[in-house]
Structures are given as C-alpha cells and as structure tokens.
Amino acid sequence: MFRRRLAAVAITVALAATSAVSSTPAAATSSAALYTDISVTVTLAQCPRGARGVKRVNITITTPGTSGSNWNGDTVSGLKAFTGNNLVQGTNFCQTGTGIFGGGIGYYNTWQVYRYFSCSGQRTYV
C-alpha cells in the first residue's frame, strides 16, 4: 500500500515538473516585442586607421534580420529589432581624403557589436 502511494506521488510530481518546463519557453517567446524605426549612426570609432568622415554605411540587425544602407551619410534608419541585446553588423567607408575628381579616398571597415534595444524610435551609435 505504501509503495503504491509513493509511486502515485512520484508520478504526480514528474507530470507537474514536465508541464512546468514545457510552458516556460512559450512564455518567454511571447514577451519579446518588435521595435521599429531603429537608427544606427556609425562614428569615427569604426575607422581604426583614422579618417575625416564616414560614408557608404551598410547595417544589418541579425534578429529579426533587417538591413539598410546610406551611401551619402553615416546613419541608417528604419531598421527593426527585438527587445534586448541584438547583434548589429556593418561596413562603412572611412574617407581619408578627396580625389582629383571629387571622389573619396579611403578604406572600408567591417565591424560587429551588440546593442540593447528597449523602445521604438531608438538611436544607437557605434
């Protein structure tokens, strides 16, 4: 009799633990918000060999997978990101001088950083 009660208690505890574990990921996933109109500005910090300015910026936020470009400036707007830390990757042209015909002289730099996003319309600097 004692063994049957012990077995029934063990099964009840195991079922309760299983249902608690399976419901936890669903709750975590549903709480992630998608924020819009995220802006990323690339600074001279992303020009490790020095530069006079930053142009031709390409940026990707890997989650949810949005990207954008700005060929004349240093800021990309209209990106999307989920709540929390997101991997932000990019390339930019570091302009070191001006060529004979007005074109930029310089080099490209590739980088990746993590940024925390908590609201729509947020701007971050890299």
PDB file of C-alpha atoms in Angstrom:
ATOM      1  CA  MET A   1       0.000   0.000   0.000  1.00  0.00           C
ATOM      2  CA  PHE A   2       2.792   2.429   0.929  1.00  0.00           C
ATOM      3  CA  ARG A   3       4.636   1.696  -2.330  1.00  0.00           C
ATOM      4  CA  ARG A   4       1.527   2.452  -4.409  1.00  0.00           C
ATOM      5  CA  ARG A   5       1.069   5.830  -2.715  1.00  0.00           C
ATOM      6  CA  LEU A   6       4.762   6.623  -3.147  1.00  0.00           C
ATOM      7  CA  ALA A   7       4.561   5.711  -6.848  1.00  0.00           C
ATOM      8  CA  ALA A   8       1.445   7.860  -7.313  1.00  0.00           C
ATOM      9  CA  VAL A   9       3.146  10.832  -5.643  1.00  0.00           C
ATOM     10  CA  ALA A  10       6.265  10.365  -7.797  1.00  0.00           C
ATOM     11  CA  ILE A  11       4.178  10.294 -10.999  1.00  0.00           C
ATOM     12  CA  THR A  12       2.247  13.398  -9.958  1.00  0.00           C
ATOM     13  CA  VAL A  13       5.471  15.291  -9.211  1.00  0.00           C
ATOM     14  CA  ALA A  14       7.011  14.193 -12.525  1.00  0.00           C
ATOM     15  CA  LEU A  15       3.960  15.321 -14.521  1.00  0.00           C
ATOM     16  CA  ALA A  16       3.880  18.673 -12.751  1.00  0.00           C
ATOM     17  CA  ALA A  17       7.582  19.239 -13.452  1.00  0.00           C
ATOM     18  CA  THR A  18       7.160  18.281 -17.120  1.00  0.00           C
ATOM     19  CA  SER A  19       4.258  20.654 -17.699  1.00  0.00           C
ATOM     20  CA  ALA A  20       6.101  23.498 -15.958  1.00  0.00           C
ATOM     21  CA  VAL A  21       9.194  23.028 -18.116  1.00  0.00           C
ATOM     22  CA  SER A  22       7.276  22.847 -21.392  1.00  0.00           C
ATOM     23  CA  SER A  23       5.290  26.022 -20.717  1.00  0.00           C
ATOM     24  CA  THR A  24       8.283  28.218 -19.805  1.00  0.00           C
ATOM     25  CA  PRO A  25       9.721  28.771 -23.337  1.00  0.00           C
ATOM     26  CA  ALA A  26       6.331  29.790 -24.726  1.00  0.00           C
ATOM     27  CA  ALA A  27       6.002  32.498 -22.093  1.00  0.00           C
ATOM     28  CA  ALA A  28       9.500  33.830 -22.833  1.00  0.00           C
ATOM     29  CA  THR A  29       8.917  33.928 -26.591  1.00  0.00           C
ATOM     30  CA  SER A  30       5.618  35.778 -26.371  1.00  0.00           C
ATOM     31  CA  SER A  31       7.112  38.595 -24.266  1.00  0.00           C
ATOM     32  CA  ALA A  32       9.629  39.678 -26.941  1.00  0.00           C
ATOM     33  CA  ALA A  33       8.490  42.921 -28.556  1.00  0.00           C
ATOM     34  CA  LEU A  34       9.421  44.019 -32.063  1.00  0.00           C
ATOM     35  CA  TYR A  35      10.582  47.635 -32.160  1.00  0.00           C
ATOM     36  CA  THR A  36      10.545  49.721 -35.325  1.00  0.00           C
ATOM     37  CA  ASP A  37      12.324  52.781 -36.689  1.00  0.00           C
ATOM     38  CA  ILE A  38      15.670  51.910 -35.103  1.00  0.00           C
ATOM     39  CA  SER A  39      18.521  54.200 -36.235  1.00  0.00           C
ATOM     40  CA  VAL A  40      22.209  53.300 -36.189  1.00  0.00           C
ATOM     41  CA  THR A  41      24.852  56.023 -36.575  1.00  0.00           C
ATOM     42  CA  VAL A  42      28.417  54.978 -37.396  1.00  0.00           C
ATOM     43  CA  THR A  43      31.083  57.142 -35.748  1.00  0.00           C
ATOM     44  CA  LEU A  44      34.784  57.621 -36.458  1.00  0.00           C
ATOM     45  CA  ALA A  45      35.419  54.922 -33.838  1.00  0.00           C
ATOM     46  CA  GLN A  46      34.758  52.459 -36.687  1.00  0.00           C
ATOM     47  CA  CYS A  47      37.717  53.871 -38.637  1.00  0.00           C
ATOM     48  CA  PRO A  48      40.681  52.236 -36.894  1.00  0.00           C
ATOM     49  CA  ARG A  49      43.280  53.851 -39.206  1.00  0.00           C
ATOM     50  CA  GLY A  50      41.788  57.330 -38.878  1.00  0.00           C
ATOM     51  CA  ALA A  51      39.511  59.284 -41.208  1.00  0.00           C
ATOM     52  CA  ARG A  52      37.902  62.656 -41.850  1.00  0.00           C
ATOM     53  CA  GLY A  53      34.422  61.222 -42.224  1.00  0.00           C
ATOM     54  CA  VAL A  54      32.199  58.152 -42.511  1.00  0.00           C
ATOM     55  CA  LYS A  55      30.117  57.377 -45.620  1.00  0.00           C
ATOM     56  CA  ARG A  56      28.630  54.436 -47.502  1.00  0.00           C
ATOM     57  CA  VAL A  57      27.177  52.693 -44.471  1.00  0.00           C
ATOM     58  CA  ASN A  58      25.600  49.213 -44.676  1.00  0.00           C
ATOM     59  CA  ILE A  59      23.993  47.863 -41.492  1.00  0.00           C
ATOM     60  CA  THR A  60      22.217  44.633 -40.517  1.00  0.00           C
ATOM     61  CA  ILE A  61      20.452  43.788 -37.262  1.00  0.00           C
ATOM     62  CA  THR A  62      20.504  39.994 -37.305  1.00  0.00           C
ATOM     63  CA  THR A  63      17.338  39.490 -35.243  1.00  0.00           C
ATOM     64  CA  PRO A  64      14.776  39.786 -36.871  1.00  0.00           C
ATOM     65  CA  GLY A  65      17.003  40.229 -39.944  1.00  0.00           C
ATOM     66  CA  THR A  66      16.613  43.798 -41.179  1.00  0.00           C
ATOM     67  CA  SER A  67      19.195  45.755 -43.104  1.00  0.00           C
ATOM     68  CA  GLY A  68      19.680  49.130 -44.698  1.00  0.00           C
ATOM     69  CA  SER A  69      22.190  51.372 -46.444  1.00  0.00           C
ATOM     70  CA  ASN A  70      23.091  55.028 -46.703  1.00  0.00           C
ATOM     71  CA  TRP A  71      25.636  55.834 -49.410  1.00  0.00           C
ATOM     72  CA  ASN A  72      25.948  59.542 -48.624  1.00  0.00           C
ATOM     73  CA  GLY A  73      25.900  59.664 -44.834  1.00  0.00           C
ATOM     74  CA  ASP A  74      26.686  57.893 -41.600  1.00  0.00           C
ATOM     75  CA  THR A  75      23.185  56.923 -40.342  1.00  0.00           C
ATOM     76  CA  VAL A  76      20.784  54.156 -41.363  1.00  0.00           C
ATOM     77  CA  SER A  77      17.179  54.482 -40.151  1.00  0.00           C
ATOM     78  CA  GLY A  78      14.026  52.397 -40.406  1.00  0.00           C
ATOM     79  CA  LEU A  79      15.535  49.191 -39.011  1.00  0.00           C
ATOM     80  CA  LYS A  80      13.739  46.715 -36.715  1.00  0.00           C
ATOM     81  CA  ALA A  81      14.963  44.910 -33.599  1.00  0.00           C
ATOM     82  CA  PHE A  82      13.608  42.708 -30.826  1.00  0.00           C
ATOM     83  CA  THR A  83      13.732  43.590 -27.130  1.00  0.00           C
ATOM     84  CA  GLY A  84      17.159  43.031 -25.578  1.00  0.00           C
ATOM     85  CA  ASN A  85      20.668  42.528 -26.928  1.00  0.00           C
ATOM     86  CA  ASN A  86      20.917  42.309 -30.714  1.00  0.00           C
ATOM     87  CA  LEU A  87      23.914  41.722 -32.959  1.00  0.00           C
ATOM     88  CA  VAL A  88      24.459  44.762 -35.189  1.00  0.00           C
ATOM     89  CA  GLN A  89      26.851  44.228 -38.113  1.00  0.00           C
ATOM     90  CA  GLY A  90      28.061  46.665 -40.680  1.00  0.00           C
ATOM     91  CA  THR A  91      30.552  48.027 -43.150  1.00  0.00           C
ATOM     92  CA  ASN A  92      31.421  51.634 -43.778  1.00  0.00           C
ATOM     93  CA  PHE A  93      33.766  53.705 -45.894  1.00  0.00           C
ATOM     94  CA  CYS A  94      36.303  55.731 -43.912  1.00  0.00           C
ATOM     95  CA  GLN A  95      37.109  58.781 -46.024  1.00  0.00           C
ATOM     96  CA  THR A  96      40.680  59.975 -45.549  1.00  0.00           C
ATOM     97  CA  GLY A  97      40.850  62.475 -48.408  1.00  0.00           C
ATOM     98  CA  THR A  98      39.350  63.731 -51.651  1.00  0.00           C
ATOM     99  CA  GLY A  99      40.464  62.571 -55.075  1.00  0.00           C
ATOM    100  CA  ILE A 100      41.169  64.712 -58.143  1.00  0.00           C
ATOM    101  CA  PHE A 101      37.613  64.360 -59.449  1.00  0.00           C
ATOM    102  CA  GLY A 102      35.926  64.781 -56.064  1.00  0.00           C
ATOM    103  CA  GLY A 103      35.705  61.081 -55.211  1.00  0.00           C
ATOM    104  CA  GLY A 104      36.589  59.838 -51.769  1.00  0.00           C
ATOM    105  CA  ILE A 105      39.938  58.323 -50.914  1.00  0.00           C
ATOM    106  CA  GLY A 106      39.912  55.915 -48.021  1.00  0.00           C
ATOM    107  CA  TYR A 107      39.177  52.365 -46.977  1.00  0.00           C
ATOM    108  CA  TYR A 108      36.311  50.101 -45.922  1.00  0.00           C
ATOM    109  CA  ASN A 109      35.935  48.730 -42.421  1.00  0.00           C
ATOM    110  CA  THR A 110      33.772  45.808 -41.267  1.00  0.00           C
ATOM    111  CA  TRP A 111      32.566  45.537 -37.668  1.00  0.00           C
ATOM    112  CA  GLN A 112      30.026  43.933 -35.352  1.00  0.00           C
ATOM    113  CA  VAL A 113      28.736  44.988 -31.937  1.00  0.00           C
ATOM    114  CA  TYR A 114      25.905  44.092 -29.575  1.00  0.00           C
ATOM    115  CA  ARG A 115      23.371  46.769 -28.695  1.00  0.00           C
ATOM    116  CA  TYR A 116      20.422  46.711 -26.293  1.00  0.00           C
ATOM    117  CA  PHE A 117      17.107  47.939 -27.709  1.00  0.00           C
ATOM    118  CA  SER A 118      14.174  48.806 -25.464  1.00  0.00           C
ATOM    119  CA  CYS A 119      11.813  51.038 -27.486  1.00  0.00           C
ATOM    120  CA  SER A 120      10.733  52.056 -30.973  1.00  0.00           C
ATOM    121  CA  GLY A 121      12.477  55.090 -32.444  1.00  0.00           C
ATOM    122  CA  GLN A 122      15.697  54.351 -30.565  1.00  0.00           C
ATOM    123  CA  ARG A 123      19.028  55.594 -31.937  1.00  0.00           C
ATOM    124  CA  THR A 124      22.336  53.933 -31.163  1.00  0.00           C
ATOM    125  CA  TYR A 125      25.907  54.897 -32.004  1.00  0.00           C
ATOM    126  CA  VAL A 126      28.694  52.510 -32.951  1.00  0.00           C
TER     127      VAL A 126
END
